[in-house]
PDB file of C-alpha atoms in Angstrom:
ATOM      1  CA  MET A   3      -0.351   0.500   0.013  1.00 84.00           C
ATOM      2  CA  GLN A   4       1.978   3.317  -0.567  1.00 95.00           C
ATOM      3  CA  ALA A   5       1.894   6.020   1.375  1.00 96.00           C
ATOM      4  CA  ARG A   6       0.609   9.041   1.402  1.00 98.00           C
ATOM      5  CA  THR A   7       0.875  12.460   3.307  1.00 98.00           C
ATOM      6  CA  PRO A   8      -1.219  14.821   4.599  1.00 98.00           C
ATOM      7  CA  GLU A   9      -2.097  17.313   2.132  1.00 98.00           C
ATOM      8  CA  ASP A  10      -3.448  14.120   0.202  1.00 98.00           C
ATOM      9  CA  SER A  11      -5.797  14.146   3.069  1.00 98.00           C
ATOM     10  CA  LYS A  12      -6.721  17.944   3.535  1.00 98.00           C
ATOM     11  CA  THR A  13     -10.232  18.817   3.182  1.00 98.00           C
ATOM     12  CA  THR A  14     -10.949  22.026   3.288  1.00 98.00           C
ATOM     13  CA  LEU A  15     -15.242  23.753   4.408  1.00 98.00           C
ATOM     14  CA  THR A  16     -15.655  27.142   4.360  1.00 97.00           C
ATOM     15  CA  ASP A  17     -19.656  28.661   5.619  1.00 96.00           C
ATOM     16  CA  LEU A  18     -21.543  31.472   6.648  1.00 95.00           C
ATOM     17  CA  VAL A  19     -22.736  31.680  10.776  1.00 96.00           C
ATOM     18  CA  LEU A  20     -25.842  31.907   9.805  1.00 97.00           C
ATOM     19  CA  PRO A  21     -29.464  32.166  12.474  1.00 97.00           C
ATOM     20  CA  SER A  22     -30.601  28.957  12.561  1.00 97.00           C
ATOM     21  CA  GLU A  23     -27.175  28.219  13.986  1.00 97.00           C
ATOM     22  CA  THR A  24     -26.166  30.792  16.847  1.00 97.00           C
ATOM     23  CA  ASN A  25     -27.442  30.702  21.155  1.00 97.00           C
ATOM     24  CA  PRO A  26     -29.134  32.978  22.448  1.00 96.00           C
ATOM     25  CA  LEU A  27     -25.497  35.157  22.805  1.00 97.00           C
ATOM     26  CA  ASN A  28     -25.915  35.352  18.827  1.00 97.00           C
ATOM     27  CA  ASN A  29     -22.669  32.902  18.710  1.00 97.00           C
ATOM     28  CA  LEU A  30     -23.006  29.490  16.377  1.00 97.00           C
ATOM     29  CA  PHE A  31     -23.666  26.556  18.098  1.00 97.00           C
ATOM     30  CA  GLY A  32     -20.730  23.867  19.546  1.00 96.00           C
ATOM     31  CA  GLY A  33     -22.630  20.916  18.065  1.00 96.00           C
ATOM     32  CA  GLU A  34     -23.273  22.511  15.238  1.00 97.00           C
ATOM     33  CA  LEU A  35     -19.443  23.129  14.884  1.00 97.00           C
ATOM     34  CA  LEU A  36     -18.839  19.555  15.773  1.00 97.00           C
ATOM     35  CA  ALA A  37     -21.054  18.195  13.250  1.00 97.00           C
ATOM     36  CA  ARG A  38     -18.625  21.052  10.452  1.00 97.00           C
ATOM     37  CA  MET A  39     -15.521  19.385  11.447  1.00 98.00           C
ATOM     38  CA  ASP A  40     -17.009  15.577  12.088  1.00 98.00           C
ATOM     39  CA  ARG A  41     -17.806  16.334   8.413  1.00 98.00           C
ATOM     40  CA  ALA A  42     -14.272  17.556   6.685  1.00 98.00           C
ATOM     41  CA  ALA A  43     -12.514  14.935   9.141  1.00 98.00           C
ATOM     42  CA  SER A  44     -14.960  11.859   7.141  1.00 98.00           C
ATOM     43  CA  ILE A  45     -13.572  13.831   3.919  1.00 98.00           C
ATOM     44  CA  ALA A  46     -10.516  13.582   5.565  1.00 98.00           C
ATOM     45  CA  ALA A  47     -10.280  10.249   6.508  1.00 98.00           C
ATOM     46  CA  ARG A  48     -11.861   8.498   3.307  1.00 98.00           C
ATOM     47  CA  ARG A  49      -9.618  10.617   0.666  1.00 98.00           C
ATOM     48  CA  HIS A  50      -6.661   8.469   3.076  1.00 98.00           C
ATOM     49  CA  SER A  51      -8.062   5.063   2.740  1.00 98.00           C
ATOM     50  CA  ARG A  52     -10.559   5.260  -0.527  1.00 97.00           C
ATOM     51  CA  ARG A  53     -12.920   3.543   2.348  1.00 98.00           C
ATOM     52  CA  ILE A  54     -16.009   4.151   3.353  1.00 98.00           C
ATOM     53  CA  VAL A  55     -14.944   5.243   7.313  1.00 98.00           C
ATOM     54  CA  VAL A  56     -16.686   7.032  10.095  1.00 98.00           C
ATOM     55  CA  THR A  57     -16.101   8.141  13.335  1.00 97.00           C
ATOM     56  CA  ALA A  58     -14.475   6.114  15.940  1.00 95.00           C
ATOM     57  CA  SER A  59     -13.773   9.035  18.390  1.00 93.00           C
ATOM     58  CA  VAL A  60     -14.078  12.590  18.609  1.00 94.00           C
ATOM     59  CA  ASN A  61     -10.464  12.417  21.495  1.00 91.00           C
ATOM     60  CA  HIS A  62      -9.249  16.463  22.023  1.00 92.00           C
ATOM     61  CA  VAL A  63     -12.134  19.694  21.186  1.00 95.00           C
ATOM     62  CA  ALA A  64     -11.360  23.696  22.407  1.00 91.00           C
ATOM     63  CA  PHE A  65     -13.491  25.898  22.426  1.00 93.00           C
ATOM     64  CA  ASN A  66     -11.284  28.450  22.498  1.00 94.00           C
ATOM     65  CA  LYS A  67     -13.138  30.857  20.513  1.00 95.00           C
ATOM     66  CA  ALA A  68     -16.894  32.595  19.763  1.00 95.00           C
ATOM     67  CA  VAL A  69     -17.829  32.610  16.182  1.00 95.00           C
ATOM     68  CA  PRO A  70     -19.798  35.032  15.922  1.00 93.00           C
ATOM     69  CA  LEU A  71     -23.337  35.596  13.372  1.00 93.00           C
ATOM     70  CA  GLY A  72     -22.111  36.436  10.130  1.00 91.00           C
ATOM     71  CA  SER A  73     -18.646  34.715  10.506  1.00 93.00           C
ATOM     72  CA  VAL A  74     -16.922  33.493   7.201  1.00 95.00           C
ATOM     73  CA  VAL A  75     -15.963  30.357   9.577  1.00 97.00           C
ATOM     74  CA  THR A  76     -13.510  27.753   7.650  1.00 97.00           C
ATOM     75  CA  VAL A  77     -12.685  24.151   8.685  1.00 98.00           C
ATOM     76  CA  GLU A  78      -9.449  22.772   7.621  1.00 98.00           C
ATOM     77  CA  ALA A  79      -8.615  18.922   8.428  1.00 98.00           C
ATOM     78  CA  LYS A  80      -5.759  16.149   7.285  1.00 98.00           C
ATOM     79  CA  VAL A  81      -4.855  13.326   8.443  1.00 98.00           C
ATOM     80  CA  SER A  82      -2.216  12.650  11.354  1.00 98.00           C
ATOM     81  CA  ARG A  83      -1.535  10.221  11.609  1.00 98.00           C
ATOM     82  CA  ALA A  84      -2.663   7.058  10.025  1.00 98.00           C
ATOM     83  CA  PHE A  85      -2.488   3.572  12.121  1.00 97.00           C
ATOM     84  CA  LYS A  86      -3.819  -0.402  11.336  1.00 97.00           C
ATOM     85  CA  SER A  87      -6.856   0.908  10.190  1.00 98.00           C
ATOM     86  CA  SER A  88      -7.326   4.154  11.864  1.00 97.00           C
ATOM     87  CA  MET A  89      -6.698   7.217  11.384  1.00 98.00           C
ATOM     88  CA  GLU A  90      -6.211  10.062  13.402  1.00 98.00           C
ATOM     89  CA  ILE A  91      -7.252  13.395  11.557  1.00 98.00           C
ATOM     90  CA  TYR A  92      -6.087  16.994  13.278  1.00 98.00           C
ATOM     91  CA  ILE A  93      -8.784  19.801  12.180  1.00 98.00           C
ATOM     92  CA  ASP A  94      -7.980  23.237  12.853  1.00 98.00           C
ATOM     93  CA  VAL A  95     -10.604  26.320  12.866  1.00 98.00           C
ATOM     94  CA  TRP A  96     -10.422  29.901  12.495  1.00 98.00           C
ATOM     95  CA  VAL A  97     -12.831  32.214  11.306  1.00 97.00           C
ATOM     96  CA  GLU A  98     -12.390  35.601   9.620  1.00 93.00           C
ATOM     97  CA  ASP A  99     -13.183  38.865  10.215  1.00 81.00           C
ATOM     98  CA  ARG A 100     -15.820  40.713   8.807  1.00 77.00           C
ATOM     99  CA  GLU A 101     -13.619  44.015   8.800  1.00 82.00           C
ATOM    100  CA  SER A 102     -10.463  43.524   7.700  1.00 86.00           C
ATOM    101  CA  GLY A 103     -11.108  40.051   6.139  1.00 86.00           C
ATOM    102  CA  HIS A 104      -7.973  38.639   8.789  1.00 90.00           C
ATOM    103  CA  ARG A 105      -7.905  35.328   9.959  1.00 94.00           C
ATOM    104  CA  SER A 106      -7.757  33.655  13.337  1.00 95.00           C
ATOM    105  CA  LYS A 107      -7.851  30.075  14.920  1.00 96.00           C
ATOM    106  CA  ALA A 108     -11.045  29.823  17.161  1.00 96.00           C
ATOM    107  CA  ASN A 109     -10.848  26.243  18.056  1.00 96.00           C
ATOM    108  CA  GLU A 110      -9.232  22.972  16.821  1.00 96.00           C
ATOM    109  CA  ALA A 111      -9.896  19.152  17.662  1.00 97.00           C
ATOM    110  CA  ILE A 112      -8.859  15.717  17.339  1.00 97.00           C
ATOM    111  CA  TYR A 113     -11.240  13.337  15.673  1.00 97.00           C
ATOM    112  CA  THR A 114     -10.682   9.326  15.472  1.00 97.00           C
ATOM    113  CA  PHE A 115     -11.811   7.821  11.855  1.00 98.00           C
ATOM    114  CA  VAL A 116     -11.757   3.863  11.383  1.00 98.00           C
ATOM    115  CA  ALA A 117     -11.886   2.728   7.731  1.00 98.00           C
ATOM    116  CA  VAL A 118     -14.310  -0.413   7.015  1.00 98.00           C
ATOM    117  CA  ASP A 119     -15.240  -2.610   3.886  1.00 97.00           C
ATOM    118  CA  GLU A 120     -18.849  -2.623   3.058  1.00 96.00           C
ATOM    119  CA  THR A 121     -19.850  -4.940   5.433  1.00 97.00           C
ATOM    120  CA  GLY A 122     -18.737  -3.207   9.002  1.00 96.00           C
ATOM    121  CA  HIS A 123     -14.855  -3.914   9.128  1.00 98.00           C
ATOM    122  CA  PRO A 124     -12.371  -2.505   9.858  1.00 98.00           C
ATOM    123  CA  VAL A 125      -9.896  -2.714   7.200  1.00 98.00           C
ATOM    124  CA  ALA A 126      -5.767  -1.604   6.418  1.00 98.00           C
ATOM    125  CA  VAL A 127      -5.637   1.982   5.597  1.00 98.00           C
ATOM    126  CA  PRO A 128      -2.069   3.009   4.044  1.00 98.00           C
ATOM    127  CA  PRO A 129       0.760   4.437   5.929  1.00 98.00           C
ATOM    128  CA  LEU A 130       1.231   7.835   6.748  1.00 98.00           C
ATOM    129  CA  GLU A 131       4.279  10.818   6.117  1.00 98.00           C
ATOM    130  CA  PRO A 132       4.698  13.974   7.219  1.00 98.00           C
ATOM    131  CA  GLU A 133       5.942  17.261   4.861  1.00 97.00           C
ATOM    132  CA  THR A 134       5.908  20.368   6.984  1.00 97.00           C
ATOM    133  CA  GLU A 135       7.823  20.288  10.681  1.00 98.00           C
ATOM    134  CA  LEU A 136       4.426  20.853  11.690  1.00 97.00           C
ATOM    135  CA  GLU A 137       3.157  17.914  10.377  1.00 97.00           C
ATOM    136  CA  LYS A 138       5.856  16.064  11.976  1.00 97.00           C
ATOM    137  CA  GLN A 139       5.005  17.513  15.182  1.00 96.00           C
ATOM    138  CA  ARG A 140       0.651  16.965  14.537  1.00 96.00           C
ATOM    139  CA  PHE A 141       2.782  12.369  13.860  1.00 97.00           C
ATOM    140  CA  GLU A 142       4.783  11.945  17.059  1.00 94.00           C
ATOM    141  CA  ALA A 143       1.873  13.377  19.312  1.00 94.00           C
ATOM    142  CA  ALA A 144      -0.848  10.989  18.322  1.00 95.00           C
ATOM    143  CA  LEU A 145       0.857   7.882  19.318  1.00 93.00           C
ATOM    144  CA  ARG A 146       1.520   8.933  22.753  1.00 91.00           C
ATOM    145  CA  ARG A 147      -2.215  10.007  22.124  1.00 91.00           C
ATOM    146  CA  LYS A 148      -2.544   6.734  20.440  1.00 92.00           C
ATOM    147  CA  GLN A 149      -0.476   5.143  24.245  1.00 90.00           C
ATOM    148  CA  LEU A 150      -3.515   6.856  26.201  1.00 89.00           C
ATOM    149  CA  SER A 151      -6.240   5.743  24.949  1.00 88.00           C
ATOM    150  CA  LEU A 152      -5.567   2.450  25.403  1.00 87.00           C
ATOM    151  CA  VAL A 153      -4.244   2.875  28.539  1.00 88.00           C
ATOM    152  CA  LEU A 154      -6.779   4.448  30.176  1.00 87.00           C
ATOM    153  CA  ALA A 155      -9.265   2.028  27.622  1.00 87.00           C
ATOM    154  CA  GLY A 156      -7.297  -0.603  30.141  1.00 89.00           C
ATOM    155  CA  LYS A 157      -6.219  -1.914  26.181  1.00 89.00           C
ATOM    156  CA  MET A 158      -2.586  -1.620  27.219  1.00 87.00           C
ATOM    157  CA  LYS A 159      -0.357  -1.587  29.920  1.00 91.00           C
ATOM    158  CA  PRO A 160       0.689   1.291  31.086  1.00 87.00           C
ATOM    159  CA  GLY A 161       4.188   0.328  31.321  1.00 86.00           C
ATOM    160  CA  GLU A 162       4.181  -1.052  27.601  1.00 89.00           C
ATOM    161  CA  ALA A 163       3.186   2.137  26.671  1.00 88.00           C
ATOM    162  CA  THR A 164       6.637   3.346  25.241  1.00 87.00           C
ATOM    163  CA  GLU A 165       5.902   6.826  24.117  1.00 86.00           C
ATOM    164  CA  LEU A 166       4.227   7.785  27.394  1.00 83.00           C
ATOM    165  CA  LYS A 167       7.446   6.801  29.097  1.00 80.00           C
ATOM    166  CA  ALA A 168       9.601   8.048  27.143  1.00 83.00           C
ATOM    167  CA  LEU A 169       7.788  11.382  28.178  1.00 80.00           C
ATOM    168  CA  PHE A 170       8.923  10.980  31.364  1.00 81.00           C
ATOM    169  CA  VAL A 171      12.379   9.355  31.257  1.00 74.00           C
ATOM    170  CA  ASN A 172      14.941  12.068  32.257  1.00 61.00           C
ATOM    171  CA  SER A 173      17.652  11.559  29.283  1.00 53.00           C
TER     172      SER A 173
END
């Protein structure tokens, strides 16, 4: 299976925040943003795997900045690491200032998707070859996040989480 790069999976969704998508403070509902992120991540995972994909988990979401009514919101998703059948997708959310056009990062998230066949059984995905420094950082961190998740779920013994242990070993 030929490796792919994060850029191969890059997905960008840009949309306007409409009144029906806002809370009483006239900011985008968190659930609406989660749905937009899920759609972008799904497309990125599908582009990487070229298979049917399903959301396995939402590992991290940071709502750092409110997204006001009328804002232009851009959701960018890329595969940050591929494992056997799962893929970690890193999502950045940008808000464009209505006056200046300046974009600022508002939120971020990390989702995990699994590639499946037509019967819903997991299938192998291509490896990922990060290219930029940021892609390499996210690639390395993904293994630590996966090991932490497995330890917390009781699917891996803490002593086997080599990447996590390496964080605490003095050089």
